[in-house]
PDB file of C-alpha atoms in Angstrom:
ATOM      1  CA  UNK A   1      -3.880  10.923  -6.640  1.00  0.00           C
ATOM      2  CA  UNK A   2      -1.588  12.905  -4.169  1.00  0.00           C
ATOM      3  CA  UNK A   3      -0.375  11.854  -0.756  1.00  0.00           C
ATOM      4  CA  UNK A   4      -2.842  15.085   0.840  1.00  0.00           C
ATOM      5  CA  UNK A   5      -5.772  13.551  -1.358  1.00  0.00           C
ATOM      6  CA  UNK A   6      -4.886  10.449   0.274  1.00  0.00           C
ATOM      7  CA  UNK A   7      -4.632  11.682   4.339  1.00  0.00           C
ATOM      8  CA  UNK A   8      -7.805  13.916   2.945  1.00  0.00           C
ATOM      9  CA  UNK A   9      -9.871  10.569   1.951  1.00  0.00           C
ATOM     10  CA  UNK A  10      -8.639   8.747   5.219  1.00  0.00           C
ATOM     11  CA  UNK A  11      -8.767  11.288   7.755  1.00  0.00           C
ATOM     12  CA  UNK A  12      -4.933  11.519   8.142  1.00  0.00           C
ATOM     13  CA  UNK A  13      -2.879  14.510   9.692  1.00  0.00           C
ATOM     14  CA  UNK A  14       0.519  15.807   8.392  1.00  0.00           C
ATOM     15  CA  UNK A  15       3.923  14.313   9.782  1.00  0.00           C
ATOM     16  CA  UNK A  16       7.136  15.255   9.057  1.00  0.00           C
ATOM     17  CA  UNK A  17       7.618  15.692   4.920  1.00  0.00           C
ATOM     18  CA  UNK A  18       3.978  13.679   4.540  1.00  0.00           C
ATOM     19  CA  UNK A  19       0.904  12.340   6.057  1.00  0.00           C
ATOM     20  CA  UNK A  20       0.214   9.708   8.838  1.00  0.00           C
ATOM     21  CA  UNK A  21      -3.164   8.193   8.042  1.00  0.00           C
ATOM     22  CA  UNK A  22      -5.566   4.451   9.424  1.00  0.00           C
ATOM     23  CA  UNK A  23      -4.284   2.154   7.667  1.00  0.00           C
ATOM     24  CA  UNK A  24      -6.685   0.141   5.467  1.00  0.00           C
ATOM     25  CA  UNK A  25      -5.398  -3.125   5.422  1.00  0.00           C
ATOM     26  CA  UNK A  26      -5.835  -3.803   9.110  1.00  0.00           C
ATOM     27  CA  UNK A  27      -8.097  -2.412  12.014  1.00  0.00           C
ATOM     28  CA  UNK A  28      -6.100   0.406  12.753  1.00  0.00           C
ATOM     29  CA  UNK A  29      -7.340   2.279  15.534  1.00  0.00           C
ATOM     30  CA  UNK A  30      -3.898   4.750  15.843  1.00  0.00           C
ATOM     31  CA  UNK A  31      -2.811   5.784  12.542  1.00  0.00           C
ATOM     32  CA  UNK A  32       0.100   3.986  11.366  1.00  0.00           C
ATOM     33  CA  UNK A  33       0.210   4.362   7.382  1.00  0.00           C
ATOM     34  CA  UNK A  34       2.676   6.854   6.497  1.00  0.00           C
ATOM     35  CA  UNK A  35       1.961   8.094   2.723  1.00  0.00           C
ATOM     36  CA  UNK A  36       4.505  10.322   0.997  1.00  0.00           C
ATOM     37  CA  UNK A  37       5.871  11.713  -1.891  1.00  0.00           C
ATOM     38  CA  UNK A  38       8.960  11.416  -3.741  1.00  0.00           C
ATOM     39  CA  UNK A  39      10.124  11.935  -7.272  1.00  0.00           C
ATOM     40  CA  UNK A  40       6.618  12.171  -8.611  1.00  0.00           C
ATOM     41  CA  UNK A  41       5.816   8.637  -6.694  1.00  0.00           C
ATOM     42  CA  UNK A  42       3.108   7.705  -3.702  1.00  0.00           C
ATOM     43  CA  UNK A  43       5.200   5.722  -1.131  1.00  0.00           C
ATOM     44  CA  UNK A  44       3.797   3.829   1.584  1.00  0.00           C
ATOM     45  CA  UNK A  45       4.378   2.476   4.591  1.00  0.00           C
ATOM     46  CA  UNK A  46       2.250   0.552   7.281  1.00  0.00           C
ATOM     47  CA  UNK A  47       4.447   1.102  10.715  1.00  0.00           C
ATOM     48  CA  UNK A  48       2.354  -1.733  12.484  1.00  0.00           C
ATOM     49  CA  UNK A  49       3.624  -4.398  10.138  1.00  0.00           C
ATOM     50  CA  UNK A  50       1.389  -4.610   6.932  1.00  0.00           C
ATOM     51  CA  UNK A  51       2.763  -5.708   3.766  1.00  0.00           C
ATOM     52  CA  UNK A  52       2.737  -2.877   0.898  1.00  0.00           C
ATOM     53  CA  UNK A  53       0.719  -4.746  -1.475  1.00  0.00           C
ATOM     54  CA  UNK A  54      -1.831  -5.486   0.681  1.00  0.00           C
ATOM     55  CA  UNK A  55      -1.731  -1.818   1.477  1.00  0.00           C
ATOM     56  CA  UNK A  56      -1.839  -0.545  -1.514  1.00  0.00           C
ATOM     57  CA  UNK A  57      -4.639  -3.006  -2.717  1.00  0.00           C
ATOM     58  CA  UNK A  58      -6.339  -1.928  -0.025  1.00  0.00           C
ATOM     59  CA  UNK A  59      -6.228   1.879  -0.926  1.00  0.00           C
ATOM     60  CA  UNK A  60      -7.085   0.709  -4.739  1.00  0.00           C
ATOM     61  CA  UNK A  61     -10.438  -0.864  -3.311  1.00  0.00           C
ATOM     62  CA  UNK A  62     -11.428   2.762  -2.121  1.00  0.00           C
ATOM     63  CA  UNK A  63     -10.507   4.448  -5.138  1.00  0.00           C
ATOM     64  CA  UNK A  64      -7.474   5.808  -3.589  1.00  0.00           C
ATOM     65  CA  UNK A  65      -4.306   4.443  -5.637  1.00  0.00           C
ATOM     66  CA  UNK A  66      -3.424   5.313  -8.918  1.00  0.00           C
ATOM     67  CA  UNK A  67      -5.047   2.231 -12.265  1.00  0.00           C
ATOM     68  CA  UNK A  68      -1.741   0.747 -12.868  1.00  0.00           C
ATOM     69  CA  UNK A  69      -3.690  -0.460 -15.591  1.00  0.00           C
ATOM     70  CA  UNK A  70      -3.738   2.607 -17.212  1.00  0.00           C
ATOM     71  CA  UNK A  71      -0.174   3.698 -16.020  1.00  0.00           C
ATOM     72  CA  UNK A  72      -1.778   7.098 -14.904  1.00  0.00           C
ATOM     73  CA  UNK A  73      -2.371   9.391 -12.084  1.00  0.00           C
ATOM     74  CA  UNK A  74      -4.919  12.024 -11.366  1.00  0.00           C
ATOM     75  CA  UNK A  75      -2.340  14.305 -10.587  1.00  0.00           C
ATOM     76  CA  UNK A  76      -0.051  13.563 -13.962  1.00  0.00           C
ATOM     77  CA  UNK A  77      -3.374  14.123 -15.796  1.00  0.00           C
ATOM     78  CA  UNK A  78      -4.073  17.073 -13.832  1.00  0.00           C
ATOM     79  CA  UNK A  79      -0.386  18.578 -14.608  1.00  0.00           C
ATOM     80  CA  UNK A  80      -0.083  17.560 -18.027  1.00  0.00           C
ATOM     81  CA  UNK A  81       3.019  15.491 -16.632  1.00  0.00           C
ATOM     82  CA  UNK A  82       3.963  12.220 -18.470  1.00  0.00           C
ATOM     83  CA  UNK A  83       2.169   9.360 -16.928  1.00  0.00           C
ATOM     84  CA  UNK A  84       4.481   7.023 -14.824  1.00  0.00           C
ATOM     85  CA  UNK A  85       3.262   3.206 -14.775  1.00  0.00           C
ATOM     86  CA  UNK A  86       3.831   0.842 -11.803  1.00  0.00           C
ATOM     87  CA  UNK A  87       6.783  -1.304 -13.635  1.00  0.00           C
ATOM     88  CA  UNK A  88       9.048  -3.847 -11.702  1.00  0.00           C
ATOM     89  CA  UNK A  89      12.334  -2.115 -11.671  1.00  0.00           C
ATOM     90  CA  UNK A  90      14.323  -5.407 -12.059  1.00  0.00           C
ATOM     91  CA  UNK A  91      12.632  -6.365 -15.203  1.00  0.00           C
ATOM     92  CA  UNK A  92      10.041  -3.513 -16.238  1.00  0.00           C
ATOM     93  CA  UNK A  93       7.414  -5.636 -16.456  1.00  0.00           C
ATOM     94  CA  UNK A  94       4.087  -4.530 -14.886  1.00  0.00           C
ATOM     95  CA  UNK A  95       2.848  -6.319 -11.672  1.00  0.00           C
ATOM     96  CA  UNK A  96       0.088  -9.240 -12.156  1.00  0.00           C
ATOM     97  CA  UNK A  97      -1.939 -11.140  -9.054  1.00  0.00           C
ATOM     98  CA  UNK A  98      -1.921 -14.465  -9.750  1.00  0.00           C
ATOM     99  CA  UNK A  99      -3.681 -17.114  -8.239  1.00  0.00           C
ATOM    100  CA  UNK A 100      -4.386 -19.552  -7.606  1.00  0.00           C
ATOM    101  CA  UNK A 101      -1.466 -19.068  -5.410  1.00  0.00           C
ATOM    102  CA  UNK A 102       1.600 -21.679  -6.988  1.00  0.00           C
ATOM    103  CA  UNK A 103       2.795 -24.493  -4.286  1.00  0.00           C
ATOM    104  CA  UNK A 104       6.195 -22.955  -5.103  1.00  0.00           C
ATOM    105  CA  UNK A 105       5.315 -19.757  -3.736  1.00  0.00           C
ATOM    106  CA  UNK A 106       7.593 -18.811  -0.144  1.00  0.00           C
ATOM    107  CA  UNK A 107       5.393 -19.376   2.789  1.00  0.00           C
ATOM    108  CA  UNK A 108       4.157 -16.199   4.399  1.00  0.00           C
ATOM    109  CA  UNK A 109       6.035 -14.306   7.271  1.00  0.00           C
ATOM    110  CA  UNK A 110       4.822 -14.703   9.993  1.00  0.00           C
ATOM    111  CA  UNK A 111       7.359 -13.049  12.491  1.00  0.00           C
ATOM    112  CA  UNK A 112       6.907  -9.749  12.951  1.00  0.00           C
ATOM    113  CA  UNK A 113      10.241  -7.297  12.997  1.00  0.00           C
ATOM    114  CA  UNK A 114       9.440  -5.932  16.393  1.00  0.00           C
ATOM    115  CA  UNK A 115       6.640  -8.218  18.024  1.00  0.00           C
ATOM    116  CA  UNK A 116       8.187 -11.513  17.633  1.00  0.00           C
ATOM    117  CA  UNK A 117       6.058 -14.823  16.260  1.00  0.00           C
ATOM    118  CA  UNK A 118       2.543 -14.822  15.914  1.00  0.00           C
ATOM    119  CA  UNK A 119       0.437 -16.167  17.988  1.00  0.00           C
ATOM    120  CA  UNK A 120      -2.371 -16.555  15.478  1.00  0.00           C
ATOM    121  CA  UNK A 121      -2.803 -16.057  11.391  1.00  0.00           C
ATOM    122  CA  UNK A 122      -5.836 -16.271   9.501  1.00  0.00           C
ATOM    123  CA  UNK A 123      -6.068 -17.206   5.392  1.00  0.00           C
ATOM    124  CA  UNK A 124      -8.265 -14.421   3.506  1.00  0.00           C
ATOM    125  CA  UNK A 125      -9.175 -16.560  -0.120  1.00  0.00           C
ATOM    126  CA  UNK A 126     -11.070 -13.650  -1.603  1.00  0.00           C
TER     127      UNK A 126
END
């Protein structure tokens, strides 16, 4: 999966050195996702405030983020290019979801870097 494949799924237009696409994770009604690539990688960012695993969970839902899993994708396949894997650069190991969530996990943000506190937050369990 490439960052054009991506904006090309999602409806996104170029900007800058990538794309500028909705965002999945949120209603997103002015594209905020920027989706590049560097070094072989798919980097993300959601400009209105999302976090990048939600993100990127959100673009593996529709198919559009490579089976870390599997460690592969389409394009390496497509190239013949080693496939990279999704590994935590601290300790290599690959990421996991675990719930339930643990009572020692932080408690979530809820200040946003630009907008201040929120004024509401919802819980999604599933």
């Amino acid at each position: 999966m490439t960052a054009a494949e991506i904006a090309d799924a999602i409806g996104g237009h170029r900007s800058g050195g990538g794309w500028l696409v909705r965002c999945p994770a949120h209603d997103d009604r002015t594209p905020s996702l920027s989706v590049t690539e560097r070094d072989g990688r798919l980097l993300v960012r959601c400009h209105a405030g999302c976090n990048q695993s939600v993100v990127i969970e959100a673009l593996r839902a529709r198919g559009l983020w490579p089976d870390a899993a599997r460690g592969s994708t389409a394009r390496a396949k497509r190239d013949g290019a080693p496939a990279r894997g999704h590994a935590d650069a601290r300790s290599g190991a690959e990421p996991r979801v675990i719930l339930p969530v643990p009572e020692s996990a932080p408690a979530p943000v809820l200040r946003h870097r630009e907008h201040g506190v929120a004024s509401q937050h919802w819980i999604y369990r599933d």
